Short mmCIF file of C-alpha atoms in Angstrom, two decimals:
data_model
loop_
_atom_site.label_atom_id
_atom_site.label_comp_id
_atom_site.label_asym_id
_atom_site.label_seq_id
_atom_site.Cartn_x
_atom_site.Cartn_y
_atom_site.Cartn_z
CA UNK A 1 3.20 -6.93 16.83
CA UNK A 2 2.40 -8.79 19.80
CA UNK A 3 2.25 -9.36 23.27
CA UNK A 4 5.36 -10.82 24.92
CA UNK A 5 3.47 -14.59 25.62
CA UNK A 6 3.77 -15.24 21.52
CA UNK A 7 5.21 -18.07 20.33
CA UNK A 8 8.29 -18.25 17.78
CA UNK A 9 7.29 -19.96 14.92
CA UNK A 10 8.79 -23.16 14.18
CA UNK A 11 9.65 -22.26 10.79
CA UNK A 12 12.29 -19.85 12.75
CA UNK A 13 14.19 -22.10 15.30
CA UNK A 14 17.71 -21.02 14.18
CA UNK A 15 20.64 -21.57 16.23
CA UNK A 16 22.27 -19.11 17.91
CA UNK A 17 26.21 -18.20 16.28
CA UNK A 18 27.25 -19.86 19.89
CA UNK A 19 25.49 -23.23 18.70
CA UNK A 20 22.61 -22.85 21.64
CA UNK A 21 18.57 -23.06 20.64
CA UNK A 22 17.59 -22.37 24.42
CA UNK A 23 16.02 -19.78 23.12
CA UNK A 24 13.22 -21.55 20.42
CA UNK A 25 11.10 -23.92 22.14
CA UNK A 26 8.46 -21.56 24.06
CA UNK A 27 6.31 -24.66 24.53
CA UNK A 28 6.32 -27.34 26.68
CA UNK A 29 8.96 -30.10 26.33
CA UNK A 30 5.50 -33.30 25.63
CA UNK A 31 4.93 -31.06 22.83
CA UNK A 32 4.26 -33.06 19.94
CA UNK A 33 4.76 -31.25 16.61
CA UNK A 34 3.47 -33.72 14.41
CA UNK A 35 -0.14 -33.70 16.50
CA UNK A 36 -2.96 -31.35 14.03
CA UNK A 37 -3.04 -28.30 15.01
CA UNK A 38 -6.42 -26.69 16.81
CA UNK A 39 -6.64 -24.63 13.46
CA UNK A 40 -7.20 -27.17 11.55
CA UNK A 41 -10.30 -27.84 12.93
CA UNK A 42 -13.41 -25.36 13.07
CA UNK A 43 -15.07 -23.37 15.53
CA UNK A 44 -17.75 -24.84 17.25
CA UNK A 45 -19.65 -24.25 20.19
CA UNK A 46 -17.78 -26.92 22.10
CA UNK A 47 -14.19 -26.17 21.11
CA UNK A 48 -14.09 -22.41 20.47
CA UNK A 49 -12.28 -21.99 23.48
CA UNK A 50 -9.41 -23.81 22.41
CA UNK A 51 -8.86 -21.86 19.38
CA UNK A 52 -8.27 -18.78 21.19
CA UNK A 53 -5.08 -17.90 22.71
CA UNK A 54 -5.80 -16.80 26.32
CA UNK A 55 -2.41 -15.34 27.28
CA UNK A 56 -2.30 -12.92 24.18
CA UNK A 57 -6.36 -12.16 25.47
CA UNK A 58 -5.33 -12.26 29.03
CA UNK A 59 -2.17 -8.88 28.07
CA UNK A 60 -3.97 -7.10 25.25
CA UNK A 61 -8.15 -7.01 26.04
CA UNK A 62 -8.11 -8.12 29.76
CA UNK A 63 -5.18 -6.67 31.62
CA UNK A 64 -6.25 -2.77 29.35
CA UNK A 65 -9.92 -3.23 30.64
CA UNK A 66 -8.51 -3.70 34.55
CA UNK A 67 -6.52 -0.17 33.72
CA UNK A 68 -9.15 1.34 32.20
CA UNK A 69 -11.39 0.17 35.24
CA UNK A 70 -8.98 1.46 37.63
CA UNK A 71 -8.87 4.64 35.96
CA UNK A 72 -11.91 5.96 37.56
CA UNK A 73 -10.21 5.53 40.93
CA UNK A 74 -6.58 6.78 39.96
CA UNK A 75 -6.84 10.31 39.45
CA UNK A 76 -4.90 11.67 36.17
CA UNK A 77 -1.76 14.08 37.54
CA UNK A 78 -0.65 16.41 34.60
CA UNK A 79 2.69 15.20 34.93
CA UNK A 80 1.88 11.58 34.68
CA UNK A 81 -0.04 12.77 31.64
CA UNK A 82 3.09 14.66 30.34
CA UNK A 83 5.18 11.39 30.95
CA UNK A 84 2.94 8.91 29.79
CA UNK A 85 3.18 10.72 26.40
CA UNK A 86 6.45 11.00 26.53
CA UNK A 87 7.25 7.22 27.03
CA UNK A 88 4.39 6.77 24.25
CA UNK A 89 6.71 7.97 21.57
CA UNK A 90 10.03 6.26 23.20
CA UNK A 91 7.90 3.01 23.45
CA UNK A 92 6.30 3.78 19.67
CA UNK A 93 10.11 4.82 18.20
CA UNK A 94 11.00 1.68 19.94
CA UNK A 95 9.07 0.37 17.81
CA UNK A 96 9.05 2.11 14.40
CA UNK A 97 12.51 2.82 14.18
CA UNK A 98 13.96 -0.01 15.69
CA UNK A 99 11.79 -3.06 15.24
CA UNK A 100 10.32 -1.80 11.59
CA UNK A 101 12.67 -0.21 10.05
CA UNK A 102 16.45 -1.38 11.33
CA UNK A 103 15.62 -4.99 12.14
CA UNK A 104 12.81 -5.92 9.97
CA UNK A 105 14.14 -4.17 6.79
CA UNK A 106 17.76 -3.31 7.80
CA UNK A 107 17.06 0.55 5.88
CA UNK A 108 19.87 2.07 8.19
CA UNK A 109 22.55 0.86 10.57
CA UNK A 110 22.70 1.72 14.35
CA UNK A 111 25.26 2.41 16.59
CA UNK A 112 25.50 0.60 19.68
CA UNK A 113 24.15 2.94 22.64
CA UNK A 114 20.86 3.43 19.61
CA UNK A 115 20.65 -0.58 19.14
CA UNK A 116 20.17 -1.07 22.91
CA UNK A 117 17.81 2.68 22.89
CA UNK A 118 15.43 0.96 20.18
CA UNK A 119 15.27 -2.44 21.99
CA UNK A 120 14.37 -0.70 25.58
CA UNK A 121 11.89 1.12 23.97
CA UNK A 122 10.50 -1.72 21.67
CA UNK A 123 10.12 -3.65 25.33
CA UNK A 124 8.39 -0.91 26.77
CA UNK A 125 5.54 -1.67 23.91
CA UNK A 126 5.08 -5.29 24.91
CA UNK A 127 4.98 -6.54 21.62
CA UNK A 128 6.72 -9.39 21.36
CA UNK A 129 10.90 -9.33 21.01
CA UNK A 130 12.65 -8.02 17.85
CA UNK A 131 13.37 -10.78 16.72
CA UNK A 132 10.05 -12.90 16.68
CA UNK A 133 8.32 -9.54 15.79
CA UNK A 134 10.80 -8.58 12.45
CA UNK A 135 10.16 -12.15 11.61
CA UNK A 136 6.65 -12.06 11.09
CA UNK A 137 7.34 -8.55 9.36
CA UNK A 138 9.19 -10.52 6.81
CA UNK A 139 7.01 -12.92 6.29
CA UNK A 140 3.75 -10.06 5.63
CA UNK A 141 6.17 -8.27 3.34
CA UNK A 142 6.96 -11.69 1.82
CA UNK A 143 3.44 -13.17 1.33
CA UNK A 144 1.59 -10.15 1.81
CA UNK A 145 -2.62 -11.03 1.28
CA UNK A 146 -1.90 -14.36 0.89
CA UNK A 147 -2.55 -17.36 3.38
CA UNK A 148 1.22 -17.41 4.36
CA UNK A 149 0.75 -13.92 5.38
CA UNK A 150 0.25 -13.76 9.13
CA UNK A 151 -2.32 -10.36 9.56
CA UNK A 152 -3.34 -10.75 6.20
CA UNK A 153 -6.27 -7.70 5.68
CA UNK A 154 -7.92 -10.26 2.94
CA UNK A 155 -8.65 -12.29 5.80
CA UNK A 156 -10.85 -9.28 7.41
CA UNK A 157 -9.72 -6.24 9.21
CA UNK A 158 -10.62 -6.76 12.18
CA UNK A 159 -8.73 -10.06 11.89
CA UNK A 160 -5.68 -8.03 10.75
CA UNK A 161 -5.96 -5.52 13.41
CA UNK A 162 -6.17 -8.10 16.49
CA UNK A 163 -7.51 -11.59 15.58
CA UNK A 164 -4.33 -13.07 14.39
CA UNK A 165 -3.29 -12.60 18.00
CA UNK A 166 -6.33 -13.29 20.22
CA UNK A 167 -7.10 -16.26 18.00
CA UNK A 168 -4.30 -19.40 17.76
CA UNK A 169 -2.28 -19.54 14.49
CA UNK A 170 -0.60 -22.28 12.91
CA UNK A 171 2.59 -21.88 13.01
CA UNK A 172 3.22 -23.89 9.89
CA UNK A 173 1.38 -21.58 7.51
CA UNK A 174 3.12 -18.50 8.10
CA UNK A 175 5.71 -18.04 5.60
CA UNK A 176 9.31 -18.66 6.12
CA UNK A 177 11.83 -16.27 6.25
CA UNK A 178 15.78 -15.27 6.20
CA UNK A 179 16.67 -14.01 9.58
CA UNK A 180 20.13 -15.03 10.03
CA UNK A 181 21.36 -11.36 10.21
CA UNK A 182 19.03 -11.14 13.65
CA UNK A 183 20.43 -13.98 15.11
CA UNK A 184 23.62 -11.97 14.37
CA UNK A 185 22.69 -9.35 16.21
CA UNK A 186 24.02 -9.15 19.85
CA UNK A 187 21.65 -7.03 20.95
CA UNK A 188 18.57 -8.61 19.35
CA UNK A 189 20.06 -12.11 20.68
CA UNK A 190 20.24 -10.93 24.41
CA UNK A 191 16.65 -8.74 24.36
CA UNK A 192 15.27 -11.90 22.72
CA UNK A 193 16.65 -14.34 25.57
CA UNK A 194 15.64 -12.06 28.36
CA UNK A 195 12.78 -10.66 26.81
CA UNK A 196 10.14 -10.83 30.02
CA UNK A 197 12.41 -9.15 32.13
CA UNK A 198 12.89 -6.59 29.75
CA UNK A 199 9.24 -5.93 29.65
CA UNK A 200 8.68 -6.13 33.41
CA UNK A 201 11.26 -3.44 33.41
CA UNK A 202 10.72 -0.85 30.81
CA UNK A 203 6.65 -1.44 30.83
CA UNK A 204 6.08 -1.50 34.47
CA UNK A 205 8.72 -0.52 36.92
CA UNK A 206 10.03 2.41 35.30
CA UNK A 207 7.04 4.43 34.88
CA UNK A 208 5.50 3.35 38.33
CA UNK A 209 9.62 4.39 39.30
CA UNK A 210 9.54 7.89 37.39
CA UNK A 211 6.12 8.99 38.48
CA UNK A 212 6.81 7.43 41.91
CA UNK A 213 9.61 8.98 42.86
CA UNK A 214 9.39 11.92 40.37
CA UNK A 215 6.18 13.26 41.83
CA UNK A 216 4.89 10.50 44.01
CA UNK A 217 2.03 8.82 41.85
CA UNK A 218 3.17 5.58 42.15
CA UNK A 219 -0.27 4.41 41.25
CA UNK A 220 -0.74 6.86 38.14
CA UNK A 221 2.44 5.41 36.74
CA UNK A 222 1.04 1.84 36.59
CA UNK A 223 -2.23 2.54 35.20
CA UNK A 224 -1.74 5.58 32.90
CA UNK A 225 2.07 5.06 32.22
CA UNK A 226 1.99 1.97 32.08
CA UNK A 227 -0.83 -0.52 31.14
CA UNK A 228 -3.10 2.78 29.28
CA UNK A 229 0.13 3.78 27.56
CA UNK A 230 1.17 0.21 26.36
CA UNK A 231 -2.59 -0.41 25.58
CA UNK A 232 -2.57 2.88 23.05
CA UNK A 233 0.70 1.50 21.41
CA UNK A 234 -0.30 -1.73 21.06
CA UNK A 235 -3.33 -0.42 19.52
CA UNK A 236 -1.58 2.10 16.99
CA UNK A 237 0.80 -0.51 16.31
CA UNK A 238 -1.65 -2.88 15.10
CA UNK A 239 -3.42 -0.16 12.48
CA UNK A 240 -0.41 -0.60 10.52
CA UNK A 241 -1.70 -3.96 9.78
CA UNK A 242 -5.34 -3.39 9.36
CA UNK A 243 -5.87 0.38 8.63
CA UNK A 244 -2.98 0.40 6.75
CA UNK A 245 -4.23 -1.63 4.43
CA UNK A 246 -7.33 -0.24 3.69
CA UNK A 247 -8.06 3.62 4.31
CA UNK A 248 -6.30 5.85 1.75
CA UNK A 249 -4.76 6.00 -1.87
CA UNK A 250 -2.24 3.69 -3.74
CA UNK A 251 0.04 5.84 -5.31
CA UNK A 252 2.90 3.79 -6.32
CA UNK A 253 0.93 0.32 -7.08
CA UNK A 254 -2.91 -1.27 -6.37
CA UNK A 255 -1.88 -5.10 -6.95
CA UNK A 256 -1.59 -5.72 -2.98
CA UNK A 257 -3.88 -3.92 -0.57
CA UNK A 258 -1.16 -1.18 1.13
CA UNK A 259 -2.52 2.22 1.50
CA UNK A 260 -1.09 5.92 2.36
CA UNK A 261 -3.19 7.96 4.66
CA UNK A 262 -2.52 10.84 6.88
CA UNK A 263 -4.93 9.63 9.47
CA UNK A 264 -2.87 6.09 9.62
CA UNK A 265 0.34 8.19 9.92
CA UNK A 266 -0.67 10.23 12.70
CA UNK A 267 -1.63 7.32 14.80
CA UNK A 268 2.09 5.45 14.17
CA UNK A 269 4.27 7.96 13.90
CA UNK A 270 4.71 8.13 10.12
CA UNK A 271 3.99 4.60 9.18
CA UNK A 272 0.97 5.44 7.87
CA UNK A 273 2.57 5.54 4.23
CA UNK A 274 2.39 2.01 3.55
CA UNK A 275 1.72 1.66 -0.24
CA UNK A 276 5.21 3.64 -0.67
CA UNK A 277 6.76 1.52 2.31
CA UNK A 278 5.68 -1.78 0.47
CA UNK A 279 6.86 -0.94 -3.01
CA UNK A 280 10.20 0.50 -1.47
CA UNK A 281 10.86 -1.23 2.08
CA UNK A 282 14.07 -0.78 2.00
CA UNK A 283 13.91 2.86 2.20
CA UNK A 284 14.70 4.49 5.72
CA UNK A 285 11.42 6.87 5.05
CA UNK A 286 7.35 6.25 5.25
CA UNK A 287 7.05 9.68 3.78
CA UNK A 288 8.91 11.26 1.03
CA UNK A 289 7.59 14.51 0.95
CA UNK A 290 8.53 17.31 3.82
CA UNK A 291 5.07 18.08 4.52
CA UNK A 292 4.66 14.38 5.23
CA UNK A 293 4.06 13.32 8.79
CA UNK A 294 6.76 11.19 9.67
CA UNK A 295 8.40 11.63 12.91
CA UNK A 296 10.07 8.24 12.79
CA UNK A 297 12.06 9.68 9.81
CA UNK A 298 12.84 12.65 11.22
CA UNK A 299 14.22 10.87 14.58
CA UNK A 300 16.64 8.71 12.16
CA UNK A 301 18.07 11.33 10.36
CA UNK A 302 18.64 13.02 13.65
CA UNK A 303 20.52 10.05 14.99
CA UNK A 304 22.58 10.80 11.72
CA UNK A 305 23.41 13.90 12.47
CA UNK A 306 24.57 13.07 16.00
CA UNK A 307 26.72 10.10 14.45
CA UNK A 308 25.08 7.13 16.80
CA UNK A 309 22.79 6.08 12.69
CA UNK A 310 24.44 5.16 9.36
CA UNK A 311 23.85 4.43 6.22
CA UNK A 312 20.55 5.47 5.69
CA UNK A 313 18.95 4.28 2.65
CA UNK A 314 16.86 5.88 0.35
CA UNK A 315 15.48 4.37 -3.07
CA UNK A 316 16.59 5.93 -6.38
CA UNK A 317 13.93 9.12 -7.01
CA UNK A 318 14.10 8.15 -10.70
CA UNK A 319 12.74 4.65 -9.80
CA UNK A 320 9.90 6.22 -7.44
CA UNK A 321 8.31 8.33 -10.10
CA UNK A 322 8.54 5.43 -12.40
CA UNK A 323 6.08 3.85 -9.97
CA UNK A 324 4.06 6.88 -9.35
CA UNK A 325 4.00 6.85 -12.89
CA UNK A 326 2.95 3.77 -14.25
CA UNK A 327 0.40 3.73 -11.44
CA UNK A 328 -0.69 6.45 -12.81
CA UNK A 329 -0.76 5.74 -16.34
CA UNK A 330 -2.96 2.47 -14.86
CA UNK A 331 -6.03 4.57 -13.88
CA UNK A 332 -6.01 6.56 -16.87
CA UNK A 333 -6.19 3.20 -18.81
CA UNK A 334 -8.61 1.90 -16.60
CA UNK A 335 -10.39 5.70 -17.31
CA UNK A 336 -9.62 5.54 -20.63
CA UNK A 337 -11.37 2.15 -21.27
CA UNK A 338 -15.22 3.20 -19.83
CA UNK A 339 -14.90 5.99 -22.63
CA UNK A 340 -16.84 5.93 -26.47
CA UNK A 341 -13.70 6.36 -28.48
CA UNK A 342 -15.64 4.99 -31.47
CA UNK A 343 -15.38 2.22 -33.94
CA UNK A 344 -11.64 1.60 -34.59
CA UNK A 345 -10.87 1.82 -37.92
CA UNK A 346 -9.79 -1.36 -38.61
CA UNK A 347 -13.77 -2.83 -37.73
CA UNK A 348 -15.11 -0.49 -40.03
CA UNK A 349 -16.50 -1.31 -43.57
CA UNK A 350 -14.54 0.00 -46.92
CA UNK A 351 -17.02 1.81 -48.66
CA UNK A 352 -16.43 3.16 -52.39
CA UNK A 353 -16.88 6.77 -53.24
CA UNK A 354 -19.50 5.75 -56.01
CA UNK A 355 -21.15 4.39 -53.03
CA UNK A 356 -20.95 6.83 -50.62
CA UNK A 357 -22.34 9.28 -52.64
CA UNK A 358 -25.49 7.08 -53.75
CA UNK A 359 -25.94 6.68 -49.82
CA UNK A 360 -25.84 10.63 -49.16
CA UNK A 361 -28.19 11.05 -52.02
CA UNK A 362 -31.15 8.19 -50.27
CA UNK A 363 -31.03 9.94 -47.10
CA UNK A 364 -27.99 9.35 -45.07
CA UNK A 365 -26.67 12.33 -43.46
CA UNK A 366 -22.44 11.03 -44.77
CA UNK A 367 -19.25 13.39 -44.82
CA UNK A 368 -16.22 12.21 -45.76
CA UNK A 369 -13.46 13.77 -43.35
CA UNK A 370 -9.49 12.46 -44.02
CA UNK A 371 -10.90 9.50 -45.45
CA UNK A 372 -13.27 8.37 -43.08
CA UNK A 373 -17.11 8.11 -43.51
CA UNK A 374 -18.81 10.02 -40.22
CA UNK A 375 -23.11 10.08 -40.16
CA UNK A 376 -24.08 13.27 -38.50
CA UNK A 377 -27.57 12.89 -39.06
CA UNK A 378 -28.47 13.03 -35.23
CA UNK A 379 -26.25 16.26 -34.83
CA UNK A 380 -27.07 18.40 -37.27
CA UNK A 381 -29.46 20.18 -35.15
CA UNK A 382 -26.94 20.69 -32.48
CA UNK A 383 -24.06 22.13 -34.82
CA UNK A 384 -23.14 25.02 -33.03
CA UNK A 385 -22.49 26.64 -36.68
CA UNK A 386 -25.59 26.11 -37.84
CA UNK A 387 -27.57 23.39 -39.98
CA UNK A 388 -27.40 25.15 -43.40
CA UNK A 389 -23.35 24.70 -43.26
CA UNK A 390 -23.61 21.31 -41.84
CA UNK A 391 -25.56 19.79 -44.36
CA UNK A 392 -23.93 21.21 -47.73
CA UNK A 393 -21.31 18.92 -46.57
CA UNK A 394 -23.35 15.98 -46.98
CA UNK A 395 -22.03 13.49 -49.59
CA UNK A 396 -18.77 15.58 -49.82
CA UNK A 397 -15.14 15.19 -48.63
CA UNK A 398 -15.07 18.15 -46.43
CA UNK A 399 -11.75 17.36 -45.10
CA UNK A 400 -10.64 20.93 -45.43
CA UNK A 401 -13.70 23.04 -44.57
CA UNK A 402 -13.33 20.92 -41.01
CA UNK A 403 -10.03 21.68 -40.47
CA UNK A 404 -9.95 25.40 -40.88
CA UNK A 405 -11.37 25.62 -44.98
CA UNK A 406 -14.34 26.94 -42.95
CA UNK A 407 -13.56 26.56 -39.00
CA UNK A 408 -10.44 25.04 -37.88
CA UNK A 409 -12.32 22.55 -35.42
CA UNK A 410 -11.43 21.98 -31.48
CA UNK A 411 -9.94 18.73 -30.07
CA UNK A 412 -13.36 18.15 -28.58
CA UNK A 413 -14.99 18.16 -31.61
CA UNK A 414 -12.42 16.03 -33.57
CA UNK A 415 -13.23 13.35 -30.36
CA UNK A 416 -16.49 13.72 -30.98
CA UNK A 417 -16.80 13.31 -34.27
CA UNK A 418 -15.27 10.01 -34.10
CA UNK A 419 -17.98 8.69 -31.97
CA UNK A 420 -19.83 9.30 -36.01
CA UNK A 421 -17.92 6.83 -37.99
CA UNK A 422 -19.79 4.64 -40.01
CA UNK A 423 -16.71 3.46 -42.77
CA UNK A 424 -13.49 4.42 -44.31
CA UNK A 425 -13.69 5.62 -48.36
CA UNK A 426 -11.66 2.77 -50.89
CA UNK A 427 -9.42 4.54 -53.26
CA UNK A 428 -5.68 3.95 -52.21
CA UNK A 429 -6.20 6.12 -49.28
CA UNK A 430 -3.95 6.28 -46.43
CA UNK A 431 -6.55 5.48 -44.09
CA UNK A 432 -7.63 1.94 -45.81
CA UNK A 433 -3.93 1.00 -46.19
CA UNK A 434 -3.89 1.40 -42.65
CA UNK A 435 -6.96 -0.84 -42.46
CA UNK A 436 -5.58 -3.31 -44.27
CA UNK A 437 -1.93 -3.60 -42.68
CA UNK A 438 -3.65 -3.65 -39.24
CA UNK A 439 -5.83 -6.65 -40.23
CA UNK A 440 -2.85 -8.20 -41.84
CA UNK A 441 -0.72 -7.74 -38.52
CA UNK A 442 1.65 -5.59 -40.45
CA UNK A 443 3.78 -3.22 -38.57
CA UNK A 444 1.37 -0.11 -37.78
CA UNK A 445 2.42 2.63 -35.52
CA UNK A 446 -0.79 2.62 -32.99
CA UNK A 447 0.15 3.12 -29.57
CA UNK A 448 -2.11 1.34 -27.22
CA UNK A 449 -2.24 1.14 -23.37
CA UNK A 450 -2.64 -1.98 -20.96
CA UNK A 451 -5.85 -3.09 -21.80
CA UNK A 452 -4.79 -3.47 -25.72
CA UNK A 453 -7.04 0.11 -26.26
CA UNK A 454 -5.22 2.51 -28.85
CA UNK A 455 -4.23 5.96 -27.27
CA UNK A 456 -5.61 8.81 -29.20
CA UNK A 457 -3.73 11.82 -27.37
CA UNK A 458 -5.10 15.23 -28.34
CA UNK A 459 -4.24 16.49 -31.83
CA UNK A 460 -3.45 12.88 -33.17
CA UNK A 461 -7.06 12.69 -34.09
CA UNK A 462 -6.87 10.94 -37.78
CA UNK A 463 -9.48 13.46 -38.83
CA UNK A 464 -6.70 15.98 -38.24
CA UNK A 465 -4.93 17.59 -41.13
CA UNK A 466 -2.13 19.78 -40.72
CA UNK A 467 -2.67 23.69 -43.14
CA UNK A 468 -0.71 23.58 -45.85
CA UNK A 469 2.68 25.77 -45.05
CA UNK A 470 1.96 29.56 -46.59
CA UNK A 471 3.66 29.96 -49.26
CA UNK A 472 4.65 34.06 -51.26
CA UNK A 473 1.81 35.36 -53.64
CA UNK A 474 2.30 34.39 -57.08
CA UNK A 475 2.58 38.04 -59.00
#
């Protein structure tokens, strides 16, 4: 995403299959690579200047701010408005389709007529050639929030969104990349070489042609279909990068910044779903769901269907909802471990029932439930069956008056009541052989989650006992 004045990064000067490199050195022949670059210097008052790349400023603030100017003087024509739309979304799928998705992450293959579509279009959007722009693509998805990254959002957004380009990069920090298949690729090869005249032509002279000689606003078709149109673009492209990356949800995985949000789809035609995009790039689709705004998708299957795409790609379904599901899973760990689950029962003291009893007897409000010692004294007044029952359970085992003797207890209360445990009872049972094979790493079926926290799902409480089966009347 940039403005057709970018450099190609030295990391990238590949030959040609013809054996030529004409096409690398955008920099004057004194040159001298192995001079520092500006970047490794700071910003000061007396060389800020230098660290700021005028020609990118000069195409993407200055020459929009001379059409918005202008504006007020060239009078919008509803067809000019109609057009200007129009070439938006050629320009954008230019873009999307062809830049993003075939050449940056190869998720389909293109006929010829729909190679040399996507590269007219991608020119009209005066962001650098498809080759230098699926380059740096590779090297976000590559070393994406890192320092190789070249927008990386960890850097700032507003330095994702346009201060990589208005402000000089090194060219030696930006990650390398594989993009031998490009310089393959006839048609990226010859829009590449001929790239200015390309934009001149798609950017400029055919809108100020069409709404010239359409309608006769030659002037409306340079300001509003041309520089306002490629200043929109430009600016939708480069949320991908920055709002992308921090407005919405991360369904599929929160390691890397990448976000999905409707709002960032509707501004780049679909490529607003970039947490998916980034766990699956290789998939043709932003949006996997049909209510999902993603026109970009929609336009590629249609080339399908019209037999000018191929080989679309799509990622397993079984393999996204293992992501969506271990992302989820995640959360509910990270839920799971601001919860009181209580004392696990391998911290707690072994208590004998000699003991227990003497301790109920001196004041302490104990019950014994399936082994394990609970004080209720601070909920006795709240037991929604009433103190009197409560408290006759007080230095018992009331293992089956809890679990239906008396009231077959909820899962609530079973959760709660194990926010109450104070020990577990010695006498062989299962509960303290438990204890002692966990603290004698002994094979113990506990299932815990990420953070090492043991899962209690509901009814596996270990205060819950199952009824004895019914069995016939004895006569």
């Amino acid at each position: 995403m940039a403005s057709s004045t970018s450099k190609v990064p030295v990391a990238q000067a590949d030959t040609f299959p013809d054996g030529t490199t004409d096409h690398v050195p955008l920099r004057k022949k004194t040159y001298d690579l192995r001079k520092p670059h500006i970047t490794d210097q700071p910003i000061t008052w007396a060389n800020w200047y230098q660290h700021v790349n005028w020609l990118n400023t000069y195409f993407i603030v200055m020459v929009p701010m001379v059409g918005l100017i202008s504006s007020y003087w060239v009078s919008l024509q509803l067809k000019t408005a109609i057009f200007a739309v129009a070439y938006y979304f050629f320009a954008g799928l230019g873009i999307t389709a062809g830049y993003h998705r075939l050449w940056a992450h190869s998720s389909y293959k293109a006929s010829l007529p729909l190679k040399i579509f996507l590269a007219a279009g991608g020119a009209a959007a005066v962001e650098g050639s498809a080759r230098w722009w699926s380059s740096l693509h590779r090297s976000h998805h590559r070393y994406t929030d890192t320092e190789k990254d070249p927008y990386s959002v960890r850097k700032g957004l507003l330095y994702s969104h346009i201060g990589w380009m208005v402000m000089k990069q090194n060219p030696r920090r930006i990650g390398r990349t594989d993009i031998t298949d490009l310089n393959d690729d006839a048609v990226v090869v010859w829009q590449h070489r001929n790239y200015l005249k390309s934009v001149l032509t798609m950017a400029i002279i055919v809108p100020i042609l069409v709404c010239g000689l359409g309608w006769g606003d030659y002037w409306g078709g340079f300001v509003y279909g041309g520089i306002l149109r490629i200043f929109f673009i430009q600016q939708a492209t480069f949320c991908v990068n920055s709002l992308a990356h921090w407005l919405g949800d991360q369904p599929f995985d929160d390691r890397n910044s990448p976000r999905d949000h409707v709002i960032t789809a509707l501004v780049t035609l679909g490529e607003g779903y970039h947490n998916f995009h980034h766990e699956f790039p290789s998939d043709f689709r932003n949006a996997i769901e049909w209510w999902q705004y993603d026109p970009t998708k929609w336009f590629i299957w249609t080339m399908k269907q019209l037999g000018l795409a191929y080989n679309l790609k799509t990622f397993p379904q079984n393999e996204i909802e293992k992501g969506r599901v271990q992302q989820q899973q995640k959360k509910l760990d990270q839920k799971r471990s601001t919860l009181d689950w209580g004392i696990p029962l391998e911290s707690l003291p072994v208590v004998s029932w000699d003991d227990f009893v003497e301790e109920s007897k001196n004041g302490k409000a104990w019950i014994a439930i399936a082994g394990v010692i609970h004080d209720v004294g601070k909920f006795i007044a709240d037991h929604p069956g009433g103190k009197a029952l409560i408290s006759s359970a007080i230095g018992k085992d009331a293992t089956a008056v809890f679990n239906g003797g008396v009231y077959s207890h909820s899962n609530a209360a079973h959760n709660l009541l194990s926010t109450m445990r104070v020990g577990v009872l010695r006498g062989g049972c299962e509960v303290e052989i438990w204890k002692r094979a966990q603290s004698e790493n002994k094979d113990v079926n506990a299932v815990t989650d990420s953070s090492g926290q043991r899962i209690v799902r509901a009814g596996d409480q270990i205060t819950r006992i199952g009824r004895p089966i019914t069995t016939a009347d004895t006569a």
